[in-house]
Short mmCIF file of C-alpha atoms and ligand atoms in Angstrom, two decimals:
data_model
loop_
_atom_site.label_atom_id
_atom_site.label_comp_id
_atom_site.label_asym_id
_atom_site.label_seq_id
_atom_site.Cartn_x
_atom_site.Cartn_y
_atom_site.Cartn_z
CA MET A 1 13.00 -16.00 15.81
CA LYS A 2 12.34 -12.68 15.42
CA ARG A 3 9.84 -10.49 17.68
CA VAL A 4 8.89 -8.37 14.57
CA LEU A 5 6.11 -5.28 15.20
CA VAL A 6 3.56 -5.33 11.96
CA THR A 7 2.31 -0.82 11.91
CA GLY A 8 -0.65 -1.05 10.55
CA GLY A 9 -1.28 -5.09 11.33
CA ALA A 10 -4.80 -4.83 10.62
CA GLY A 11 -5.04 -3.14 7.19
CA PHE A 12 -4.72 -4.56 3.67
CA LEU A 13 -1.43 -5.31 3.15
CA GLY A 14 -0.27 -5.17 7.15
CA SER A 15 -2.24 -8.23 7.24
CA HIS A 16 -1.04 -9.93 4.88
CA LEU A 17 2.65 -9.19 6.08
CA CYS A 18 1.73 -10.31 8.98
CA ASP A 19 0.73 -13.89 7.32
CA ARG A 20 4.03 -14.07 5.55
CA LEU A 21 6.23 -13.42 8.99
CA LEU A 22 4.04 -16.23 10.45
CA ALA A 23 5.16 -18.52 8.23
CA GLU A 24 8.63 -17.78 8.45
CA GLY A 25 8.47 -18.37 11.57
CA HIS A 26 8.51 -15.43 13.47
CA LEU A 27 6.72 -14.12 16.54
CA VAL A 28 4.12 -10.99 15.12
CA ILE A 29 3.13 -8.76 17.03
CA ALA A 30 0.26 -5.93 15.04
CA VAL A 31 -0.57 -2.56 16.49
CA ASP A 32 -3.13 -0.50 14.69
CA ASN A 33 -5.53 1.95 15.31
CA LEU A 34 -7.82 0.29 13.39
CA HIS A 35 -9.37 3.27 11.57
CA THR A 36 -8.92 2.31 8.13
CA GLY A 37 -8.19 -1.02 9.37
CA SER A 38 -10.25 -4.22 10.48
CA LEU A 39 -10.36 -7.38 12.71
CA LYS A 40 -11.77 -9.24 10.35
CA ASN A 41 -8.35 -9.02 8.45
CA ILE A 42 -6.56 -11.05 11.46
CA GLU A 43 -9.15 -12.94 12.79
CA HIS A 44 -7.75 -16.18 11.43
CA LEU A 45 -4.98 -15.58 13.65
CA ALA A 46 -6.47 -14.83 16.92
CA GLN A 47 -5.45 -18.41 18.40
CA ASN A 48 -2.17 -18.31 16.76
CA PRO A 49 0.78 -18.38 20.03
CA HIS A 50 2.96 -16.91 18.19
CA PHE A 51 0.95 -13.26 16.72
CA GLU A 52 -0.51 -10.36 19.18
CA PHE A 53 -2.31 -7.60 18.28
CA ILE A 54 -2.49 -4.24 20.55
CA GLU A 55 -4.67 -1.88 19.51
CA GLN A 56 -2.94 1.51 19.65
CA ASP A 57 -2.18 4.75 17.59
CA ILE A 58 1.12 4.50 16.81
CA CYS A 59 1.22 8.74 17.26
CA GLU A 60 1.58 7.26 20.89
CA PRO A 61 4.89 6.58 22.30
CA LEU A 62 5.06 1.92 22.22
CA ASP A 63 7.51 0.35 24.33
CA LEU A 64 8.13 -3.62 22.65
CA GLN A 65 11.49 -5.47 22.88
CA VAL A 66 11.77 -5.75 19.48
CA ASP A 67 13.67 -6.89 16.23
CA GLU A 68 12.10 -5.48 13.50
CA ILE A 69 9.76 -3.00 12.67
CA TYR A 70 7.18 -2.70 9.37
CA ASN A 71 5.52 0.24 9.84
CA LEU A 72 2.91 0.35 7.70
CA ALA A 73 0.47 2.51 10.13
CA CYS A 74 -1.78 5.28 7.75
CA PRO A 75 -4.31 5.13 5.76
CA ALA A 76 -3.27 5.27 2.26
CA SER A 77 -6.76 5.94 0.01
CA PRO A 78 -7.23 9.38 -0.52
CA ILE A 79 -10.83 9.16 0.74
CA HIS A 80 -9.68 8.53 4.18
CA TYR A 81 -6.70 10.11 4.68
CA GLN A 82 -8.01 13.09 3.12
CA GLU A 83 -10.90 12.99 6.01
CA ASN A 84 -8.32 14.23 8.83
CA PRO A 85 -5.94 15.41 7.05
CA ILE A 86 -3.51 16.42 10.28
CA ARG A 87 -4.34 13.31 11.68
CA THR A 88 -2.50 11.97 8.50
CA PHE A 89 0.05 14.10 8.69
CA GLU A 90 0.54 12.91 11.85
CA THR A 91 0.85 9.68 11.30
CA SER A 92 2.98 10.07 8.97
CA VAL A 93 5.55 12.21 10.84
CA LEU A 94 4.95 11.22 14.71
CA GLY A 95 4.02 7.84 14.39
CA THR A 96 7.41 7.05 11.92
CA ARG A 97 9.50 9.72 14.93
CA ASN A 98 7.82 7.29 17.14
CA MET A 99 8.99 4.16 15.69
CA LEU A 100 12.74 5.01 14.64
CA LEU A 101 12.61 5.86 18.67
CA LEU A 102 11.50 2.19 19.22
CA ALA A 103 14.04 1.16 17.05
CA LYS A 104 16.39 3.00 18.22
CA ASN A 105 15.89 1.98 22.35
CA HIS A 106 15.94 -1.39 20.69
CA GLY A 107 18.45 -1.56 18.41
CA ALA A 108 15.80 -2.49 15.43
CA LYS A 109 15.58 -2.11 12.04
CA LEU A 110 12.78 -0.56 10.82
CA LEU A 111 11.38 -0.76 6.87
CA GLN A 112 9.16 2.39 6.78
CA ALA A 113 6.47 1.76 3.43
CA SER A 114 6.31 5.12 1.41
CA THR A 115 4.94 5.59 -1.17
CA SER A 116 4.96 6.22 -5.06
CA GLU A 117 3.08 9.56 -3.68
CA VAL A 118 6.06 10.93 -3.07
CA TYR A 119 6.94 11.85 -7.20
CA GLY A 120 3.76 13.71 -7.26
CA ASP A 121 2.35 14.73 -10.74
CA PRO A 122 5.55 12.92 -12.06
CA GLN A 123 7.39 14.62 -15.19
CA VAL A 124 9.83 11.59 -15.48
CA HIS A 125 8.48 9.13 -16.59
CA PRO A 126 8.77 6.31 -15.77
CA GLN A 127 9.71 7.57 -12.33
CA VAL A 128 13.28 5.99 -10.84
CA GLU A 129 13.82 6.69 -7.45
CA SER A 130 16.84 9.00 -8.36
CA TYR A 131 13.72 11.81 -9.24
CA TRP A 132 12.57 14.42 -6.45
CA GLY A 133 9.44 14.10 -7.59
CA HIS A 134 6.76 17.09 -8.52
CA VAL A 135 4.45 18.16 -5.53
CA ASN A 136 2.46 20.64 -4.19
CA PRO A 137 3.00 21.35 -0.80
CA ILE A 138 -0.55 22.76 0.25
CA GLY A 139 -2.80 20.86 -2.12
CA ILE A 140 -5.44 17.55 -0.38
CA ARG A 141 -3.20 15.19 -1.28
CA SER A 142 0.02 16.72 0.39
CA CYS A 143 -0.93 15.56 4.28
CA TYR A 144 -0.39 12.21 2.39
CA ASP A 145 2.94 13.30 -0.20
CA GLU A 146 4.10 15.35 2.09
CA GLY A 147 4.06 13.29 5.16
CA LYS A 148 5.43 10.31 3.46
CA ARG A 149 8.66 12.58 2.60
CA GLY A 150 8.63 13.16 6.14
CA ALA A 151 8.63 10.37 6.94
CA GLU A 152 11.62 9.51 4.73
CA THR A 153 13.65 12.41 5.48
CA LEU A 154 12.98 11.34 8.99
CA CYS A 155 14.62 7.99 8.41
CA PHE A 156 17.25 8.86 6.54
CA ASP A 157 18.35 11.09 9.47
CA PHE A 158 18.07 8.73 11.27
CA ARG A 159 20.52 6.36 9.52
CA ARG A 160 22.41 9.40 10.06
CA VAL A 161 22.69 10.27 12.83
CA HIS A 162 21.92 7.68 14.64
CA GLY A 163 23.51 4.83 12.63
CA LEU A 164 20.32 3.16 12.67
CA ARG A 165 19.45 0.39 10.12
CA VAL A 166 15.91 1.53 7.91
CA LYS A 167 14.98 -0.22 4.67
CA VAL A 168 12.40 2.60 2.80
CA VAL A 169 10.12 1.04 0.19
CA ARG A 170 7.99 3.26 -2.53
CA ILE A 171 5.11 1.16 -2.67
CA PHE A 172 2.85 1.97 -6.48
CA ASN A 173 -0.90 1.27 -6.31
CA THR A 174 -0.93 -2.07 -5.01
CA TYR A 175 -4.37 -4.01 -4.76
CA GLY A 176 -5.96 -7.61 -4.15
CA PRO A 177 -8.31 -9.82 -1.55
CA ARG A 178 -9.14 -7.70 2.26
CA MET A 179 -9.12 -4.34 0.59
CA HIS A 180 -11.82 -3.16 2.75
CA PRO A 181 -14.99 -3.14 0.02
CA GLN A 182 -16.08 0.82 0.92
CA ASP A 183 -11.49 1.77 0.53
CA GLY A 184 -12.60 4.81 -1.94
CA ARG A 185 -8.78 3.32 -4.22
CA VAL A 186 -9.62 2.40 -7.82
CA VAL A 187 -9.84 -1.24 -8.38
CA SER A 188 -11.56 -2.42 -5.23
CA ASN A 189 -14.16 1.17 -5.85
CA PHE A 190 -14.68 -0.69 -9.49
CA VAL A 191 -14.86 -4.38 -8.45
CA VAL A 192 -17.55 -3.90 -5.78
CA GLN A 193 -19.91 -0.97 -8.29
CA ALA A 194 -19.82 -4.30 -11.20
CA LEU A 195 -21.01 -6.96 -9.01
CA LYS A 196 -23.27 -5.12 -7.47
CA GLY A 197 -24.25 -3.52 -10.78
CA GLN A 198 -24.05 0.03 -10.03
CA ASP A 199 -22.05 2.50 -12.27
CA LEU A 200 -18.54 2.46 -12.19
CA THR A 201 -17.43 5.99 -11.70
CA VAL A 202 -14.58 6.99 -14.09
CA TYR A 203 -12.76 10.32 -13.01
CA GLY A 204 -11.94 12.76 -15.66
CA GLN A 205 -12.21 11.29 -18.97
CA GLY A 206 -10.11 8.37 -17.45
CA GLN A 207 -7.23 8.50 -19.33
CA GLN A 208 -4.68 9.15 -15.92
CA THR A 209 -2.29 6.01 -15.94
CA ARG A 210 -1.50 3.77 -13.21
CA SER A 211 0.75 0.61 -13.07
CA PHE A 212 -1.19 -2.31 -10.70
CA CYS A 213 0.41 -4.53 -8.12
CA TYR A 214 -0.87 -7.72 -6.62
CA TYR A 215 -0.85 -8.22 -2.99
CA SER A 216 1.61 -11.03 -3.32
CA ASP A 217 4.10 -9.53 -5.43
CA LEU A 218 4.51 -6.69 -3.11
CA ILE A 219 5.02 -8.47 -0.19
CA GLU A 220 7.48 -10.84 -1.39
CA GLY A 221 9.02 -7.41 -2.13
CA ILE A 222 9.35 -6.13 1.32
CA TYR A 223 10.25 -9.31 3.17
CA LEU A 224 12.87 -9.02 0.63
CA SER A 225 14.11 -5.50 1.39
CA MET A 226 13.87 -6.03 5.00
CA GLN A 227 17.04 -8.90 4.14
CA THR A 228 18.49 -6.91 2.42
CA PRO A 229 22.51 -5.64 4.35
CA ASP A 230 22.14 -3.18 6.50
CA ASP A 231 24.02 -0.82 4.21
CA PHE A 232 21.73 -0.91 2.00
CA SER A 233 18.09 1.78 3.18
CA GLY A 234 16.66 2.66 -0.94
CA PRO A 235 14.90 4.65 -1.21
CA ILE A 236 13.19 1.57 -3.23
CA ASN A 237 10.69 1.18 -5.78
CA LEU A 238 8.40 -1.79 -5.48
CA GLY A 239 5.58 -1.81 -7.57
CA ASN A 240 4.37 -3.70 -11.56
CA PRO A 241 5.83 -1.65 -14.23
CA HIS A 242 2.73 -2.02 -16.43
CA GLU A 243 0.57 0.65 -16.89
CA PHE A 244 -2.90 0.74 -18.20
CA THR A 245 -4.89 4.43 -17.99
CA ILE A 246 -8.02 4.40 -15.57
CA LEU A 247 -10.24 3.80 -18.41
CA GLU A 248 -9.05 0.72 -19.51
CA LEU A 249 -8.93 -0.99 -16.33
CA ALA A 250 -12.85 -0.18 -15.87
CA LYS A 251 -13.13 -1.69 -19.47
CA LYS A 252 -11.02 -4.76 -18.17
CA VAL A 253 -13.29 -5.25 -14.75
CA LEU A 254 -16.99 -5.36 -16.52
CA GLU A 255 -14.96 -8.43 -19.39
CA LEU A 256 -13.96 -10.35 -15.98
CA VAL A 257 -17.57 -9.89 -14.72
CA PRO A 258 -19.57 -12.48 -16.69
CA GLU A 259 -16.96 -15.05 -15.61
CA THR A 260 -16.82 -14.16 -11.52
CA VAL A 261 -20.53 -14.46 -11.97
CA ALA A 262 -20.94 -17.96 -13.59
CA GLY A 263 -17.93 -19.52 -11.01
CA SER A 264 -19.96 -18.34 -8.35
CA GLY A 265 -22.73 -20.39 -9.70
CA GLU A 266 -25.10 -17.98 -10.52
CA ALA A 267 -27.60 -17.67 -13.06
CA GLY A 268 -27.68 -14.79 -15.15
CA SER A 269 -23.78 -14.96 -16.31
CA GLN A 270 -24.48 -12.56 -19.38
CA ALA A 271 -22.88 -9.69 -19.85
CA SER A 272 -22.46 -6.99 -16.73
CA VAL A 273 -25.52 -4.20 -16.50
CA SER A 274 -23.12 -1.47 -15.28
CA LYS A 275 -22.27 1.39 -17.31
CA ILE A 276 -18.88 3.30 -17.04
CA VAL A 277 -19.77 7.20 -16.00
CA HIS A 278 -17.19 9.93 -15.94
CA ARG A 279 -17.27 12.13 -12.56
CA GLU A 280 -15.66 15.05 -11.50
CA LEU A 281 -11.40 15.00 -11.64
CA PRO A 282 -10.05 15.34 -8.00
CA ALA A 283 -7.31 18.15 -7.81
CA ASP A 284 -4.12 17.72 -8.03
CA ASP A 285 -4.96 14.22 -9.33
CA PRO A 286 -1.18 12.23 -10.84
CA THR A 287 -2.23 12.25 -14.53
CA GLN A 288 0.80 9.25 -15.15
CA ARG A 289 2.18 6.63 -13.03
CA ARG A 290 4.55 3.89 -13.72
CA PRO A 291 7.81 2.69 -12.01
CA ASN A 292 10.85 2.01 -13.34
CA ILE A 293 12.45 -1.33 -10.81
CA SER A 294 15.68 -1.76 -12.18
CA LEU A 295 16.76 -1.35 -8.60
CA ALA A 296 14.52 -3.74 -6.93
CA GLN A 297 15.06 -6.56 -9.81
CA LYS A 298 19.39 -5.82 -9.16
CA VAL A 299 19.39 -5.40 -5.55
CA LEU A 300 15.88 -8.32 -4.69
CA ASP A 301 16.35 -10.13 -7.98
CA TRP A 302 12.39 -9.29 -7.96
CA THR A 303 9.55 -9.07 -10.89
CA PRO A 304 6.30 -9.28 -9.52
CA GLN A 305 4.47 -12.23 -11.65
CA VAL A 306 1.15 -11.80 -10.93
CA GLU A 307 -0.67 -9.67 -14.04
CA LEU A 308 -3.69 -7.66 -14.25
CA ASP A 309 -6.33 -10.14 -15.49
CA GLU A 310 -5.04 -13.08 -13.32
CA GLY A 311 -5.05 -10.74 -10.11
CA LEU A 312 -7.95 -8.71 -10.77
CA ARG A 313 -9.97 -12.11 -11.17
CA LYS A 314 -8.50 -13.80 -7.61
CA THR A 315 -9.79 -10.61 -6.56
CA MET A 316 -13.13 -10.68 -8.05
CA ALA A 317 -13.79 -14.23 -6.70
CA TYR A 318 -12.79 -12.55 -3.16
CA PHE A 319 -15.33 -9.74 -3.43
CA LYS A 320 -17.95 -12.25 -4.52
CA SER A 321 -17.33 -13.50 -1.33
CA LEU A 322 -18.43 -11.66 1.00
P1 NAD B 401 -5.19 -0.01 4.60
O1 NAD B 401 -5.84 1.03 5.17
O2 NAD B 401 -5.86 -1.14 4.12
O3 NAD B 401 -4.09 0.03 5.91
C1 NAD B 401 -3.03 0.91 7.17
C2 NAD B 401 -3.62 0.04 8.41
O4 NAD B 401 -2.56 2.06 9.05
C3 NAD B 401 -5.36 -0.12 8.95
O5 NAD B 401 -5.07 -0.37 9.09
C4 NAD B 401 -5.57 1.57 9.91
O6 NAD B 401 -6.53 1.20 10.62
C5 NAD B 401 -3.59 1.49 10.43
N1 NAD B 401 -3.53 3.12 10.26
C6 NAD B 401 -3.71 4.30 10.42
N2 NAD B 401 -3.64 4.82 11.15
C7 NAD B 401 -2.93 4.57 12.14
C8 NAD B 401 -2.27 5.20 13.30
N3 NAD B 401 -2.00 6.43 13.58
N4 NAD B 401 -1.52 4.49 14.51
C9 NAD B 401 -2.00 3.10 14.10
N5 NAD B 401 -2.70 2.55 12.70
C10 NAD B 401 -3.03 3.14 11.86
O7 NAD B 401 -4.50 0.46 3.34
P2 NAD B 401 -2.53 -0.50 3.04
O8 NAD B 401 -2.93 -0.31 1.57
O9 NAD B 401 -3.24 -1.81 3.89
O10 NAD B 401 -1.42 0.45 3.15
C11 NAD B 401 -0.78 -0.15 3.90
C12 NAD B 401 0.86 1.11 4.10
O11 NAD B 401 1.16 1.01 2.82
C13 NAD B 401 0.60 2.13 4.60
O12 NAD B 401 1.49 2.89 4.89
C14 NAD B 401 0.47 2.76 2.68
O13 NAD B 401 0.06 4.54 2.73
C15 NAD B 401 0.75 2.57 1.64
N6 NAD B 401 1.16 2.01 0.39
C16 NAD B 401 -0.18 1.35 -0.20
C17 NAD B 401 0.39 1.25 -1.23
C18 NAD B 401 -1.07 0.79 -1.53
O14 NAD B 401 -0.97 0.64 -3.18
N7 NAD B 401 -1.86 -0.45 -1.37
C19 NAD B 401 0.64 2.19 -2.16
C20 NAD B 401 1.74 2.91 -1.47
C21 NAD B 401 2.03 2.71 -0.44
N1 UDP B 402 -10.43 6.96 -9.44
C1 UDP B 402 -11.70 6.35 -10.44
N2 UDP B 402 -12.46 6.51 -9.78
C2 UDP B 402 -12.79 5.52 -9.11
C3 UDP B 402 -11.77 5.67 -7.58
C4 UDP B 402 -10.28 5.83 -8.50
O1 UDP B 402 -11.24 7.28 -11.46
O2 UDP B 402 -14.37 5.33 -8.41
C5 UDP B 402 -8.96 7.60 -10.47
C6 UDP B 402 -8.67 8.45 -9.61
O3 UDP B 402 -8.92 9.79 -10.09
C7 UDP B 402 -7.06 8.14 -10.21
C8 UDP B 402 -7.03 6.19 -10.12
O4 UDP B 402 -7.75 5.85 -10.00
O5 UDP B 402 -6.69 8.90 -11.13
C9 UDP B 402 -5.80 6.26 -8.82
O6 UDP B 402 -6.91 6.46 -8.02
P1 UDP B 402 -7.00 5.69 -6.19
O7 UDP B 402 -7.33 6.34 -4.81
O8 UDP B 402 -7.41 4.49 -6.13
O9 UDP B 402 -5.47 6.08 -5.71
P2 UDP B 402 -4.06 6.60 -6.61
O10 UDP B 402 -2.70 6.34 -7.06
O11 UDP B 402 -4.49 8.06 -6.86
O12 UDP B 402 -3.40 7.30 -5.37
#
């Protein structure tokens, strides 16, 4: 039984990761400042003797005896990470520095949740790990993009200078149950809007693309990445390689509304009353994104299993149940 720390453990991905690690028989400590996470995501673990929750900001030093650290703490939705950009940058850089020091002091292994945003608005498509990216260092997304890039730098320098065992995973857009209804990212926005009969807000013309990974596939990829040999640090892309325009996503969500409503036993399961409306495209919004996952396929023997229709059905059923 290992003692495993999950920072951001009350968030969307962090809480699912806690479930997975507990199912593997480990002792799990979740640390979270509840900025975008919620105690609701981990309330089912409150009585579990192998689980502990500590409310703390990772920018503050932390000392715990642990064997492994999954560093997921950081707001991930543009509206939330742009709310307090200085804090976002500090969380990635100072927070990751604190977690690396903790790993160093206790001989622990650390996995860093990096992001496809390190590629910025990519000019290489699909994105391979060897691509250095195309990032605006002074724009409204920079606090997140450059913060995560700085965190990767710290991980690799701790490996070179102190021999620390680190793993860097670059996560591409992931969605599913436990996303906060007001999270602000595109899947939860469209699903919540569609289920409420509100119009779906497509930013710009909706021709920008993303590749959507269901959370269960992503958690499997993260877990497998931590088990790789000590001399493997990545970075490694984790995401679903099937690419959609945002307009296609909006149309798919609208198509699935009648069966979601019918599935919940409610009357009136005809076509959605929502329409698609266009809103201003935010600055520096990447025009295309799709992971090349050859490395993950080779090193982890991992390929996502859940395609968008199935994942959306499950996600919509979850939001309907709230
Ligand atoms: P989330 O917002 O649900 O989870 C982030 C968690 O970190 C929240 O519980 C929040 O309260 C906590 N947190 C934020 N700042 C903190 C701080 N300073 N100290 C302690 N806790 C703090 O988002 P998520 O989608 O679960 O993202 C988890 C991680 O995965 C993030 O690091 C994010 O950058 C990364 N990631 C996610 C995606 C995705 O599509 N979901 C894509 C790329 C990267
Ligand atoms: N988007 C949108 N409507 C929304 C929310 C997002 O059209 O209500 C677009 C956004 O402009 C971006 C894409 O959907 O092009 C994905 O946005 P998200 O915030 O989910 O993640 P990103 O990949 O941009 O970090």
